CSV table of C-alpha atoms in Angstrom, one decimal:
chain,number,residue,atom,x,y,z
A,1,UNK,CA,30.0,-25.6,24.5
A,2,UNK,CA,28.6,-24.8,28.0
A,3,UNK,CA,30.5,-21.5,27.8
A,4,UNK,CA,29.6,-20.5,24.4
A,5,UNK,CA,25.9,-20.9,25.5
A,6,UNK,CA,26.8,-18.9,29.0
A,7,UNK,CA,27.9,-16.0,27.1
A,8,UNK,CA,25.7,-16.0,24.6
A,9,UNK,CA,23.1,-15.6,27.1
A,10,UNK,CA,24.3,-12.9,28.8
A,11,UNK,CA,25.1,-11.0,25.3
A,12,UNK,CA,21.3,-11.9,24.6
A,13,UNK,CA,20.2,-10.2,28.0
A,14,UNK,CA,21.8,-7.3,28.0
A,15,UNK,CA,20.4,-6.4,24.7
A,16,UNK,CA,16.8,-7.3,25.8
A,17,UNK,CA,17.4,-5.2,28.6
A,18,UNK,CA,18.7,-2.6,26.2
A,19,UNK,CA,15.6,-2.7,24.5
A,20,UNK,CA,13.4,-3.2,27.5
A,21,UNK,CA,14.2,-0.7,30.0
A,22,UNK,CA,13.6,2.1,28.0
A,23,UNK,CA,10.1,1.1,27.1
A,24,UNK,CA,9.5,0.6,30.7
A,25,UNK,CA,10.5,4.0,31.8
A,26,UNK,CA,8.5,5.5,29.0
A,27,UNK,CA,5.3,3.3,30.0
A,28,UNK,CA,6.5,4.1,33.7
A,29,UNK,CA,6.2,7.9,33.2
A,30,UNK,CA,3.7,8.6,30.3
A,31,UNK,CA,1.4,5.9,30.2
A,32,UNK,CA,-2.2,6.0,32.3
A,33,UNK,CA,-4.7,2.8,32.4
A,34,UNK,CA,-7.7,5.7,32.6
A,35,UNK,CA,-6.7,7.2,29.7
A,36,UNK,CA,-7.5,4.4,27.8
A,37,UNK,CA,-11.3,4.7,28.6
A,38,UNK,CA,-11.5,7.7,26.9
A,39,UNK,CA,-10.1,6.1,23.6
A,40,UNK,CA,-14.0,4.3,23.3
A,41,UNK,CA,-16.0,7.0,22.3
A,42,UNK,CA,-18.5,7.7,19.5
A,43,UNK,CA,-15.7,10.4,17.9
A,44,UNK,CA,-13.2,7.8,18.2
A,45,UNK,CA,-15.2,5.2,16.6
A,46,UNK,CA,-16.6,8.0,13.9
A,47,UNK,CA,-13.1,8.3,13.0
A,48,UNK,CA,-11.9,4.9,12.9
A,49,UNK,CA,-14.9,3.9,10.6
A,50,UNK,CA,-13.8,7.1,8.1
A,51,UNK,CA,-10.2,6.1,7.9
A,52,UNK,CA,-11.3,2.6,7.3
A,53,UNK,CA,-14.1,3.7,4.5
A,54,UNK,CA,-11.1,6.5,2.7
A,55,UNK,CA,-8.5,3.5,3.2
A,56,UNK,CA,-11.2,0.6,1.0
A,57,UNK,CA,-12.4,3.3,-1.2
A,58,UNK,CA,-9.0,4.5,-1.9
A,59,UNK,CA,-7.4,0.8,-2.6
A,60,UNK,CA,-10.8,-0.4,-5.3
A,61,UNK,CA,-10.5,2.7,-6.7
A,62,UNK,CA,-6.7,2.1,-7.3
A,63,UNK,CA,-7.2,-1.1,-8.4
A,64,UNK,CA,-9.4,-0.1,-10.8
A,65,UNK,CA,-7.5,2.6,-12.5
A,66,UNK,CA,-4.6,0.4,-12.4
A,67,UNK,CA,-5.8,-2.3,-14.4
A,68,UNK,CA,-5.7,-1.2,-18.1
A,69,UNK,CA,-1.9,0.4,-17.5
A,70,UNK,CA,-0.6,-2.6,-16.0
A,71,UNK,CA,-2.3,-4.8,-18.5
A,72,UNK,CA,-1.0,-2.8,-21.4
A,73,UNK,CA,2.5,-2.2,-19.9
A,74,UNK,CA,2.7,-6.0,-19.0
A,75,UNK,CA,2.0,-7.1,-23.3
A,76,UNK,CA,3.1,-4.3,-25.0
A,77,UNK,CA,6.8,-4.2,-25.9
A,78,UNK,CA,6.8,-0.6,-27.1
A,79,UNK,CA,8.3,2.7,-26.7
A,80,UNK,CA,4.7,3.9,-24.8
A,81,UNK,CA,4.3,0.8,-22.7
A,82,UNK,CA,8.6,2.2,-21.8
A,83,UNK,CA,7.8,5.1,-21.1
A,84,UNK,CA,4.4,4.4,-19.0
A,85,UNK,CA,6.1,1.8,-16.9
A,86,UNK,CA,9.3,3.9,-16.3
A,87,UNK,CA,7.5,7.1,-14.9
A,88,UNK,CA,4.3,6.1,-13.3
A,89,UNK,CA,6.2,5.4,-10.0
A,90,UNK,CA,7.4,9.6,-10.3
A,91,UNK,CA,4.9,10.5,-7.5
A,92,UNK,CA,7.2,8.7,-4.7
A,93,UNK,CA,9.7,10.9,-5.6
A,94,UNK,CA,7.8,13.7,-5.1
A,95,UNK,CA,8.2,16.1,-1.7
A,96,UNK,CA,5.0,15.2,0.5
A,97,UNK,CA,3.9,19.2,1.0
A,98,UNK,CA,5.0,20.2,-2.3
A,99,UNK,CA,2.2,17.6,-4.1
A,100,UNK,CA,0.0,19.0,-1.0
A,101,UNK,CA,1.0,22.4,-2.2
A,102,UNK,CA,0.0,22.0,-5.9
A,103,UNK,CA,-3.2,19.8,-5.1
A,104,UNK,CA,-4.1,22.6,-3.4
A,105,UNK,CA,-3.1,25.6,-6.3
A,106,UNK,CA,-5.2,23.2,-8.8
A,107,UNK,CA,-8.2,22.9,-6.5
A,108,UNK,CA,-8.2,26.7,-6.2
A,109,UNK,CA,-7.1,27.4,-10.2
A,110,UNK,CA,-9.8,24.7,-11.9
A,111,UNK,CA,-12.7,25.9,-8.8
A,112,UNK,CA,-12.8,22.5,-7.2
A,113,UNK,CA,-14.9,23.0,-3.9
A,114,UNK,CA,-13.1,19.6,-2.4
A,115,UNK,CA,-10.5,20.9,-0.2
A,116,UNK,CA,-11.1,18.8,3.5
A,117,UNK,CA,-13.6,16.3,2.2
A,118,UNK,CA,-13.4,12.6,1.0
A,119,UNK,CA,-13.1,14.0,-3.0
A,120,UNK,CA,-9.4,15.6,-1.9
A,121,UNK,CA,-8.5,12.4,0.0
A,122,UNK,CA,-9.2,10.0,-2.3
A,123,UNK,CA,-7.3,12.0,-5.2
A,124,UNK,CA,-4.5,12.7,-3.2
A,125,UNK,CA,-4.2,8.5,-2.6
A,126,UNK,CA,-4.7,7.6,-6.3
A,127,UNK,CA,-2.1,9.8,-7.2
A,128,UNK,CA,0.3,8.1,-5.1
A,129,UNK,CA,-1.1,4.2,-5.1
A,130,UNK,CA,-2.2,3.5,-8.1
A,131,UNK,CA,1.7,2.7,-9.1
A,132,UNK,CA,1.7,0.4,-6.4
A,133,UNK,CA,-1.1,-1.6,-8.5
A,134,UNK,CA,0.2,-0.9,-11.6
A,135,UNK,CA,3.7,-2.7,-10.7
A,136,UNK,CA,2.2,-5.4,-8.5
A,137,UNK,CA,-0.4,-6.4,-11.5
A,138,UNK,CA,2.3,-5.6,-14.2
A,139,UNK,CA,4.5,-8.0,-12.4
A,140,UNK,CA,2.1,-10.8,-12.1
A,141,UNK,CA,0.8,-10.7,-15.8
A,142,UNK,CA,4.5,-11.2,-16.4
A,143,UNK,CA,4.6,-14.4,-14.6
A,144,UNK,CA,2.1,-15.9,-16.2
A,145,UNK,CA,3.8,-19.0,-18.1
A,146,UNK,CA,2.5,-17.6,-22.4
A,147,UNK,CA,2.6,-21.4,-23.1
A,148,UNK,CA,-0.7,-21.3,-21.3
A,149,UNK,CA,-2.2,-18.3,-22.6
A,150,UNK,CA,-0.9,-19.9,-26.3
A,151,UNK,CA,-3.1,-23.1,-25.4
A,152,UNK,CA,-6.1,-21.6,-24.5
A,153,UNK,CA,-6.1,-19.7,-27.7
A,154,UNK,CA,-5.7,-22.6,-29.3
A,155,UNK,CA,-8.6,-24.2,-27.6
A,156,UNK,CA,-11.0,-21.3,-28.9
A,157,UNK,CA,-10.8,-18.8,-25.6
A,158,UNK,CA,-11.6,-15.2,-26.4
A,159,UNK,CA,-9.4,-12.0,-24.7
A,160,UNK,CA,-12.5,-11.9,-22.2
A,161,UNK,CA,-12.2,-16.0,-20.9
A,162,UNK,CA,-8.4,-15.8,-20.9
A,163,UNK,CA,-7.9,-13.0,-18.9
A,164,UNK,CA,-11.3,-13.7,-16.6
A,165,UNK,CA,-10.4,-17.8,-16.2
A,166,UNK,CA,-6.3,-17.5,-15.7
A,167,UNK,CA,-5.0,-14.0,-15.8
A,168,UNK,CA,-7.1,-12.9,-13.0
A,169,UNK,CA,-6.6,-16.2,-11.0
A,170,UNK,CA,-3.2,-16.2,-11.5
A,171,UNK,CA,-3.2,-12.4,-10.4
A,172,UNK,CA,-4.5,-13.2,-6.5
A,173,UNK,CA,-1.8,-12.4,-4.9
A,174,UNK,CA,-0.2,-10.0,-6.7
A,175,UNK,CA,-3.3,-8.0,-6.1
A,176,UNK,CA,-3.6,-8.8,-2.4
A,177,UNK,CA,-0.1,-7.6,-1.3
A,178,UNK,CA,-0.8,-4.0,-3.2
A,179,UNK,CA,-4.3,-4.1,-1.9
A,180,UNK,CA,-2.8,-4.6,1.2
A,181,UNK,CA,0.4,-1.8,0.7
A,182,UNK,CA,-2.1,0.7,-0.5
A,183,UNK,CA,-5.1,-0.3,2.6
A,184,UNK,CA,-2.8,0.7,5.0
């Protein structure tokens, strides 16, 4: 037993040391203490406080778009509901500068002055998010036991109370992990 742990430490260390000695000569060589101070400045804050408005504005406004195909894709057991769920998640497969590339031919062909402002941004990420909500949502409205949705019927709840009072609470955290994915 003794030995087992013996080697097992020293197969532990050397891999730490694999991992560790490199970082060290890379921090050893290319990393300054000063340059840090030059990190906390207004630009740098200026920046941070856009990418954190384009990143909030970019999730709600996924979110919201997403709501209506997921809810429809989650009920509906039709060719359309199919079809909707089986291609929305086509933009991942998509080359990053070709979608750049023909954002940028369809900003210029429709006269779109938005090229380098928030407008482009934001387009750009509910092209490629809003699947993220749609599956995430679609998923959870699946979960949802009908039995219960059956019941409330039966005790008189409209569309509006059933999906306000226990689709949307039972949709928490399927909304906070693609808020999250799509945040960051």
């Amino acid at each position: 037993m003794l030995k087992k742990n013996k080697s097992s430490f020293f197969i532990n260390s050397f891999y730490l040391l694999c991992w560790v000695i490199p970082f060290f000569l890379f921090f050893r060589d290319f990393f300054n203490p000063m340059d840090l101070v030059d990190l906390f400045n207004l630009k740098t804050f200026r920046i941070l406080f856009f990418t954190l408005l384009q990143s909030s504005l970019s999730a709600v406004l996924c979110l919201i778009l997403s709501i209506i195909p997921a809810y429809y894709i989650s009920r509906k057991k039709n060719p359309l509901a199919w079809l909707i769920e089986s291609t929305f998640f086509i933009p991942f497969f998509f080359p990053v500068i070709a979608t750049a590339v023909a954002f940028t031919i369809l900003y210029k062909v429709t006269g779109l002055k938005v090229m380098y402002t928030l407008t482009a941004i934001l387009i750009a990420h509910v092209f490629y998010n809003t699947p993220i909500f749609v599956k995430y949502i679609g998923q959870g409205l699946r979960k949802i036991d009908p039995a219960i949705i059956e019941s409330a019927v039966m005790d008189g709840a409209g569309r509006t109370r059933i999906f306000f009072d226990i689709e949307l609470k039972n949709l928490a955290s399927s909304v906070g992990r693609a808020f999250f994915l799509v945040f960051t």
